Amino acid sequence: MRLVRADQLAEGDKLGRSLYTADGRLILRQGVVLNRRLIEGLKKRSLRYLMIETTEAWGADPKALKENLRDQMKDLLNLVMDTVLRGGAVPVEPVLEWSEHMSRIVMEERDLLYHFEDLLRGDANLIAHSVNVCFLSMLTAKALGYNKQRIQNVAVGSLLHDIGLFRPHDGTMLINHPQVGYDLLRQTPGVEPPALRIVMQHHEQLDGRGFPHGTRGAELSEEAQICGLCSDFDYFMNDRLADKLPCGGIEYVMSKIDTSYSYVVVRGFLKAFVPYPVGTELRLTGGLHATVVELNKGHLARPIVRLTQFGTKFNLMEHPSFMVEAVV
């Protein structure tokens, strides 16, 4: 299932969710095949996005799956942002439908991981940041053994974690945006307390040095720690003042253990993020060029490579003095 803009509907598309009027009357039932007349009628109702059934088999192409899921998140976030900017209520129904669909995919796709190349980089806008944070948060939650319902709450909370910044704001709003976002969502039916805590607490830290309320220790939810860590990581990797390597991002995250985030949460993140997937070309210490051929489980930043100049395998775990200098 995927989220599709109304102006991109095509004859033959099958409706993925039933549509209702504001007072609960059925417009179209799930499974209806759309024709030109129905599509025009939907457009006249000012429906901007709909869920459409798909039959794609993604198992053979996880990269295509991730691209499709990212596109869905972007479209959904644009819908939420446009609605909030116009002063409307948060369109929570498509968010909840998407989160149910997304959590099922995350649970079913056993080998779905987030690679360095998957990060939307060099783009400081809220949409790209929210997509990165949401994807990383869901996969971290999966690595920690969360069930489908908990992953769904992480999906909603992390996708909307910065909703408090969607409206025009001044500098003071940067500190208060978690509270603003929480206040915006807490009256919205269907948004569960764990998702609300993510929005409120994603800038808090274990040691109490976060904001907006200085929440610390056991008062800080694990789900909020997941989102906060992934947000920190994304901002670090997208620092325009320096071209960051994935291993630098991992070191940055590990430096936060027990001050900002628990060891358990950091460990989950490190299981979900693959800095150098198989096939990545690297430049190592001394100018050596190499290609990643295998990953070391539990030490994804120190893969096994094949040295281009010599054609031999080289395990970076066994040679700690050799560092990755660049991805080429």
Tab-separated table of N, CA and C in Angstrom, residues 118-233:
chain	number	residue	atom	x	y	z
A	118	ASP	N	21.563	5.771	2.288
A	118	ASP	CA	20.125	6.023	2.380
A	118	ASP	C	19.800	7.383	2.989
A	119	LEU	N	20.732	7.966	3.733
A	119	LEU	CA	20.476	9.256	4.375
A	119	LEU	C	20.238	10.336	3.334
A	120	LEU	N	19.160	11.107	3.517
A	120	LEU	CA	18.955	12.292	2.693
A	120	LEU	C	19.906	13.350	3.219
A	121	ARG	N	20.947	13.665	2.429
A	121	ARG	CA	22.018	14.514	2.941
A	121	ARG	C	22.060	15.848	2.214
A	122	GLY	N	22.699	16.825	2.887
A	122	GLY	CA	22.910	18.132	2.288
A	122	GLY	C	21.645	18.957	2.170
A	123	ASP	N	20.609	18.553	2.856
A	123	ASP	CA	19.331	19.253	2.784
A	123	ASP	C	18.847	19.521	4.204
A	124	ALA	N	18.840	20.781	4.586
A	124	ALA	CA	18.562	21.129	5.981
A	124	ALA	C	17.068	21.264	6.278
A	125	ASN	N	16.179	20.979	5.287
A	125	ASN	CA	14.768	21.223	5.565
A	125	ASN	C	14.174	20.164	6.479
A	126	LEU	N	13.052	20.520	7.090
A	126	LEU	CA	12.416	19.657	8.083
A	126	LEU	C	11.925	18.347	7.489
A	127	ILE	N	11.521	18.366	6.228
A	127	ILE	CA	11.003	17.149	5.605
A	127	ILE	C	12.101	16.096	5.531
A	128	ALA	N	13.260	16.447	4.974
A	128	ALA	CA	14.358	15.484	4.844
A	128	ALA	C	14.809	14.994	6.213
A	129	HIS	N	14.926	15.906	7.169
A	129	HIS	CA	15.344	15.520	8.519
A	129	HIS	C	14.341	14.547	9.138
A	130	SER	N	13.065	14.844	9.017
A	130	SER	CA	12.042	13.993	9.623
A	130	SER	C	12.010	12.609	8.986
A	131	VAL	N	12.240	12.536	7.680
A	131	VAL	CA	12.288	11.237	6.999
A	131	VAL	C	13.446	10.404	7.526
A	132	ASN	N	14.639	11.003	7.595
A	132	ASN	CA	15.804	10.278	8.116
A	132	ASN	C	15.560	9.784	9.538
A	133	VAL	N	15.055	10.673	10.383
A	133	VAL	CA	14.850	10.332	11.796
A	133	VAL	C	13.807	9.230	11.938
A	134	CYS	N	12.726	9.330	11.194
A	134	CYS	CA	11.659	8.342	11.294
A	134	CYS	C	12.144	6.961	10.861
A	135	PHE	N	12.829	6.893	9.723
A	135	PHE	CA	13.299	5.602	9.223
A	135	PHE	C	14.289	4.977	10.204
A	136	LEU	N	15.256	5.758	10.644
A	136	LEU	CA	16.245	5.243	11.593
A	136	LEU	C	15.598	4.832	12.916
A	137	SER	N	14.626	5.600	13.379
A	137	SER	CA	13.967	5.293	14.654
A	137	SER	C	13.212	3.974	14.580
A	138	MET	N	12.490	3.748	13.490
A	138	MET	CA	11.734	2.502	13.361
A	138	MET	C	12.660	1.292	13.318
A	139	LEU	N	13.755	1.401	12.580
A	139	LEU	CA	14.677	0.271	12.479
A	139	LEU	C	15.424	0.046	13.792
A	140	THR	N	15.698	1.122	14.527
A	140	THR	CA	16.300	0.962	15.860
A	140	THR	C	15.323	0.262	16.797
A	141	ALA	N	14.057	0.662	16.741
A	141	ALA	CA	13.032	0.012	17.566
A	141	ALA	C	12.927	-1.470	17.229
A	142	LYS	N	12.984	-1.782	15.944
A	142	LYS	CA	12.950	-3.188	15.537
A	142	LYS	C	14.153	-3.942	16.089
A	143	ALA	N	15.346	-3.324	16.016
A	143	ALA	CA	16.565	-3.967	16.525
A	143	ALA	C	16.475	-4.220	18.026
A	144	LEU	N	15.699	-3.400	18.727
A	144	LEU	CA	15.522	-3.574	20.171
A	144	LEU	C	14.429	-4.589	20.510
A	145	GLY	N	13.828	-5.177	19.484
A	145	GLY	CA	12.827	-6.211	19.726
A	145	GLY	C	11.420	-5.705	19.953
A	146	TYR	N	11.130	-4.455	19.574
A	146	TYR	CA	9.787	-3.918	19.751
A	146	TYR	C	8.783	-4.710	18.911
A	147	ASN	N	7.551	-4.829	19.422
A	147	ASN	CA	6.496	-5.462	18.639
A	147	ASN	C	5.891	-4.441	17.670
A	148	LYS	N	4.947	-4.901	16.859
A	148	LYS	CA	4.385	-4.059	15.803
A	148	LYS	C	3.731	-2.804	16.362
A	149	GLN	N	2.984	-2.916	17.464
A	149	GLN	CA	2.304	-1.753	18.027
A	149	GLN	C	3.304	-0.710	18.517
A	150	ARG	N	4.373	-1.149	19.158
A	150	ARG	CA	5.378	-0.196	19.651
A	150	ARG	C	6.104	0.470	18.483
A	151	ILE	N	6.399	-0.295	17.435
A	151	ILE	CA	7.035	0.293	16.253
A	151	ILE	C	6.096	1.306	15.604
A	152	GLN	N	4.806	1.006	15.594
A	152	GLN	CA	3.836	1.940	15.027
A	152	GLN	C	3.824	3.253	15.808
A	153	ASN	N	3.882	3.195	17.119
A	153	ASN	CA	3.946	4.421	17.921
A	153	ASN	C	5.235	5.191	17.668
A	154	VAL	N	6.348	4.470	17.517
A	154	VAL	CA	7.617	5.120	17.188
A	154	VAL	C	7.518	5.787	15.818
A	155	ALA	N	6.850	5.135	14.871
A	155	ALA	CA	6.686	5.706	13.535
A	155	ALA	C	5.936	7.032	13.591
A	156	VAL	N	4.815	7.059	14.311
A	156	VAL	CA	4.013	8.287	14.401
A	156	VAL	C	4.786	9.389	15.121
A	157	GLY	N	5.355	9.064	16.273
A	157	GLY	CA	6.056	10.079	17.059
A	157	GLY	C	7.279	10.635	16.365
A	158	SER	N	8.070	9.768	15.737
A	158	SER	CA	9.300	10.244	15.095
A	158	SER	C	9.007	10.975	13.793
A	159	LEU	N	7.974	10.553	13.060
A	159	LEU	CA	7.613	11.275	11.836
A	159	LEU	C	7.182	12.702	12.160
A	160	LEU	N	6.466	12.865	13.281
A	160	LEU	CA	5.904	14.174	13.647
A	160	LEU	C	6.676	14.845	14.778
A	161	HIS	N	7.902	14.382	15.054
A	161	HIS	CA	8.600	14.888	16.243
A	161	HIS	C	8.846	16.390	16.180
A	162	ASP	N	8.986	16.948	14.989
A	162	ASP	CA	9.231	18.387	14.849
A	162	ASP	C	8.004	19.147	14.356
A	163	ILE	N	6.817	18.604	14.565
A	163	ILE	CA	5.615	19.277	14.084
A	163	ILE	C	5.451	20.655	14.726
A	164	GLY	N	6.049	20.865	15.886
A	164	GLY	CA	6.001	22.172	16.533
A	164	GLY	C	6.759	23.251	15.785
A	165	LEU	N	7.540	22.856	14.773
A	165	LEU	CA	8.279	23.815	13.950
A	165	LEU	C	7.626	24.029	12.590
A	166	PHE	N	6.487	23.390	12.341
A	166	PHE	CA	5.880	23.465	11.012
A	166	PHE	C	5.275	24.828	10.722
A	167	ARG	N	4.895	25.565	11.776
A	167	ARG	CA	4.357	26.906	11.570
A	167	ARG	C	5.475	27.929	11.682
A	168	PRO	N	5.310	29.123	11.091
A	168	PRO	CA	6.341	30.162	11.221
A	168	PRO	C	6.684	30.403	12.681
A	169	HIS	N	7.974	30.582	12.953
A	169	HIS	CA	8.394	30.704	14.351
A	169	HIS	C	9.625	31.594	14.451
A	170	ASP	N	9.885	32.072	15.664
A	170	ASP	CA	11.097	32.842	15.923
A	170	ASP	C	12.076	31.967	16.695
A	171	GLY	N	13.183	32.556	17.124
A	171	GLY	CA	14.230	31.784	17.786
A	171	GLY	C	13.782	31.115	19.062
A	172	THR	N	12.877	31.746	19.804
A	172	THR	CA	12.435	31.152	21.069
A	172	THR	C	11.667	29.857	20.846
A	173	MET	N	11.062	29.713	19.674
A	173	MET	CA	10.291	28.508	19.386
A	173	MET	C	11.184	27.281	19.286
A	174	LEU	N	12.462	27.472	18.961
A	174	LEU	CA	13.362	26.327	18.855
A	174	LEU	C	13.449	25.581	20.175
A	175	ILE	N	13.416	26.313	21.281
A	175	ILE	CA	13.452	25.675	22.597
A	175	ILE	C	12.093	25.095	22.961
A	176	ASN	N	11.031	25.767	22.553
A	176	ASN	CA	9.687	25.369	22.986
A	176	ASN	C	8.969	24.440	22.014
A	177	HIS	N	9.560	24.149	20.852
A	177	HIS	CA	8.801	23.415	19.837
A	177	HIS	C	8.348	22.021	20.280
A	178	PRO	N	9.067	21.303	21.172
A	178	PRO	CA	8.514	20.022	21.625
A	178	PRO	C	7.176	20.193	22.359
A	179	GLN	N	7.094	21.226	23.214
A	179	GLN	CA	5.839	21.488	23.928
A	179	GLN	C	4.748	21.914	22.951
A	180	VAL	N	5.111	22.773	21.990
A	180	VAL	CA	4.135	23.227	20.991
A	180	VAL	C	3.595	22.038	20.199
A	181	GLY	N	4.504	21.148	19.778
A	181	GLY	CA	4.071	19.972	19.031
A	181	GLY	C	3.188	19.057	19.857
A	182	TYR	N	3.556	18.879	21.114
A	182	TYR	CA	2.753	18.046	22.025
A	182	TYR	C	1.354	18.625	22.178
A	183	ASP	N	1.267	19.937	22.399
A	183	ASP	CA	-0.035	20.580	22.570
A	183	ASP	C	-0.880	20.455	21.302
A	184	LEU	N	-0.215	20.476	20.146
A	184	LEU	CA	-0.922	20.364	18.871
A	184	LEU	C	-1.518	18.970	18.679
A	185	LEU	N	-0.819	17.951	19.184
A	185	LEU	CA	-1.216	16.567	18.928
A	185	LEU	C	-2.039	15.916	20.039
A	186	ARG	N	-1.948	16.436	21.261
A	186	ARG	CA	-2.551	15.703	22.383
A	186	ARG	C	-4.070	15.661	22.312
A	187	GLN	N	-4.678	16.596	21.597
A	187	GLN	CA	-6.133	16.583	21.428
A	187	GLN	C	-6.553	15.864	20.154
A	188	THR	N	-5.580	15.248	19.484
A	188	THR	CA	-5.861	14.570	18.217
A	188	THR	C	-6.186	13.102	18.475
A	189	PRO	N	-7.393	12.652	18.194
A	189	PRO	CA	-7.758	11.254	18.450
A	189	PRO	C	-6.851	10.292	17.681
A	190	GLY	N	-6.436	9.227	18.347
A	190	GLY	CA	-5.648	8.195	17.685
A	190	GLY	C	-4.160	8.284	17.920
A	191	VAL	N	-3.664	9.429	18.386
A	191	VAL	CA	-2.235	9.564	18.684
A	191	VAL	C	-2.010	9.062	20.105
A	192	GLU	N	-1.294	7.963	20.236
A	192	GLU	CA	-1.138	7.286	21.520
A	192	GLU	C	-0.121	7.997	22.422
A	193	PRO	N	-0.224	7.807	23.747
A	193	PRO	CA	0.715	8.438	24.685
A	193	PRO	C	2.193	8.196	24.369
A	194	PRO	N	2.631	6.987	23.958
A	194	PRO	CA	4.059	6.822	23.635
A	194	PRO	C	4.517	7.740	22.501
A	195	ALA	N	3.647	7.952	21.499
A	195	ALA	CA	3.995	8.858	20.403
A	195	ALA	C	4.048	10.301	20.895
A	196	LEU	N	3.119	10.671	21.770
A	196	LEU	CA	3.121	12.026	22.335
A	196	LEU	C	4.383	12.277	23.154
A	197	ARG	N	4.824	11.270	23.910
A	197	ARG	CA	6.048	11.439	24.706
A	197	ARG	C	7.265	11.634	23.805
A	198	ILE	N	7.277	10.982	22.657
A	198	ILE	CA	8.379	11.192	21.711
A	198	ILE	C	8.435	12.654	21.292
A	199	VAL	N	7.283	13.210	20.934
A	199	VAL	CA	7.230	14.610	20.494
A	199	VAL	C	7.683	15.540	21.617
A	200	MET	N	7.244	15.273	22.837
A	200	MET	CA	7.581	16.134	23.971
A	200	MET	C	9.036	15.991	24.406
A	201	GLN	N	9.595	14.772	24.350
A	201	GLN	CA	10.868	14.493	25.019
A	201	GLN	C	12.052	14.267	24.078
A	202	HIS	N	11.902	14.469	22.772
A	202	HIS	CA	12.987	14.063	21.868
A	202	HIS	C	14.248	14.914	21.999
A	203	HIS	N	14.175	16.036	22.704
A	203	HIS	CA	15.387	16.827	22.976
A	203	HIS	C	15.833	16.722	24.437
A	204	GLU	N	15.202	15.872	25.212
A	204	GLU	CA	15.626	15.656	26.598
A	204	GLU	C	16.800	14.671	26.637
A	205	GLN	N	17.538	14.667	27.765
A	205	GLN	CA	18.700	13.787	27.917
A	205	GLN	C	18.659	13.101	29.278
A	206	LEU	N	19.308	11.946	29.361
A	206	LEU	CA	19.304	11.190	30.614
A	206	LEU	C	19.810	12.012	31.789
A	207	ASP	N	20.820	12.866	31.539
A	207	ASP	CA	21.427	13.620	32.636
A	207	ASP	C	20.675	14.904	32.968
A	208	GLY	N	19.542	15.142	32.311
A	208	GLY	CA	18.715	16.300	32.633
A	208	GLY	C	19.129	17.587	31.953
A	209	ARG	N	20.086	17.531	31.028
A	209	ARG	CA	20.569	18.759	30.378
A	209	ARG	C	19.829	19.086	29.088
A	210	GLY	N	18.772	18.332	28.796
A	210	GLY	CA	18.019	18.596	27.582
A	210	GLY	C	16.945	19.652	27.779
A	211	PHE	N	16.074	19.792	26.803
A	211	PHE	CA	14.984	20.767	26.864
A	211	PHE	C	13.731	20.140	26.248
A	212	PRO	N	12.524	20.661	26.556
A	212	PRO	CA	12.247	21.939	27.222
A	212	PRO	C	12.115	21.858	28.750
A	213	HIS	N	12.070	20.669	29.349
A	213	HIS	CA	11.740	20.569	30.774
A	213	HIS	C	12.844	19.961	31.631
A	214	GLY	N	13.982	19.628	31.048
A	214	GLY	CA	15.054	19.030	31.836
A	214	GLY	C	14.704	17.660	32.384
A	215	THR	N	13.862	16.929	31.674
A	215	THR	CA	13.487	15.571	32.088
A	215	THR	C	14.732	14.698	32.153
A	216	ARG	N	14.817	13.823	33.158
A	216	ARG	CA	16.026	13.025	33.318
A	216	ARG	C	15.687	11.591	33.720
A	217	GLY	N	16.687	10.721	33.569
A	217	GLY	CA	16.614	9.355	34.076
A	217	GLY	C	15.408	8.577	33.612
A	218	ALA	N	14.778	7.880	34.554
A	218	ALA	CA	13.663	6.990	34.242
A	218	ALA	C	12.436	7.736	33.721
A	219	GLU	N	12.391	9.063	33.913
A	219	GLU	CA	11.257	9.833	33.408
A	219	GLU	C	11.312	9.989	31.892
A	220	LEU	N	12.475	9.747	31.311
A	220	LEU	CA	12.661	9.887	29.864
A	220	LEU	C	12.357	8.547	29.194
A	221	SER	N	11.355	8.525	28.332
A	221	SER	CA	10.930	7.261	27.734
A	221	SER	C	11.981	6.734	26.759
A	222	GLU	N	12.043	5.417	26.645
A	222	GLU	CA	13.002	4.801	25.725
A	222	GLU	C	12.690	5.175	24.282
A	223	GLU	N	11.395	5.250	23.940
A	223	GLU	CA	11.015	5.638	22.583
A	223	GLU	C	11.506	7.047	22.256
A	224	ALA	N	11.411	7.964	23.222
A	224	ALA	CA	11.896	9.328	23.008
A	224	ALA	C	13.410	9.350	22.863
A	225	GLN	N	14.107	8.502	23.621
A	225	GLN	CA	15.562	8.402	23.468
A	225	GLN	C	15.933	7.947	22.062
A	226	ILE	N	15.190	6.982	21.539
A	226	ILE	CA	15.456	6.491	20.185
A	226	ILE	C	15.353	7.634	19.183
A	227	CYS	N	14.249	8.376	19.247
A	227	CYS	CA	14.043	9.486	18.315
A	227	CYS	C	15.099	10.566	18.505
A	228	GLY	N	15.411	10.895	19.768
A	228	GLY	CA	16.412	11.926	20.043
A	228	GLY	C	17.776	11.551	19.520
A	229	LEU	N	18.168	10.293	19.710
A	229	LEU	CA	19.465	9.833	19.219
A	229	LEU	C	19.521	9.925	17.696
A	230	CYS	N	18.468	9.457	17.025
A	230	CYS	CA	18.455	9.481	15.560
A	230	CYS	C	18.446	10.912	15.033
A	231	SER	N	17.783	11.810	15.751
A	231	SER	CA	17.790	13.223	15.371
A	231	SER	C	19.186	13.817	15.540
A	232	ASP	N	19.818	13.543	16.674
A	232	ASP	CA	21.192	13.993	16.907
A	232	ASP	C	22.124	13.511	15.803
A	233	PHE	N	22.020	12.230	15.483
A	233	PHE	CA	22.878	11.632	14.461
A	233	PHE	C	22.673	12.312	13.111
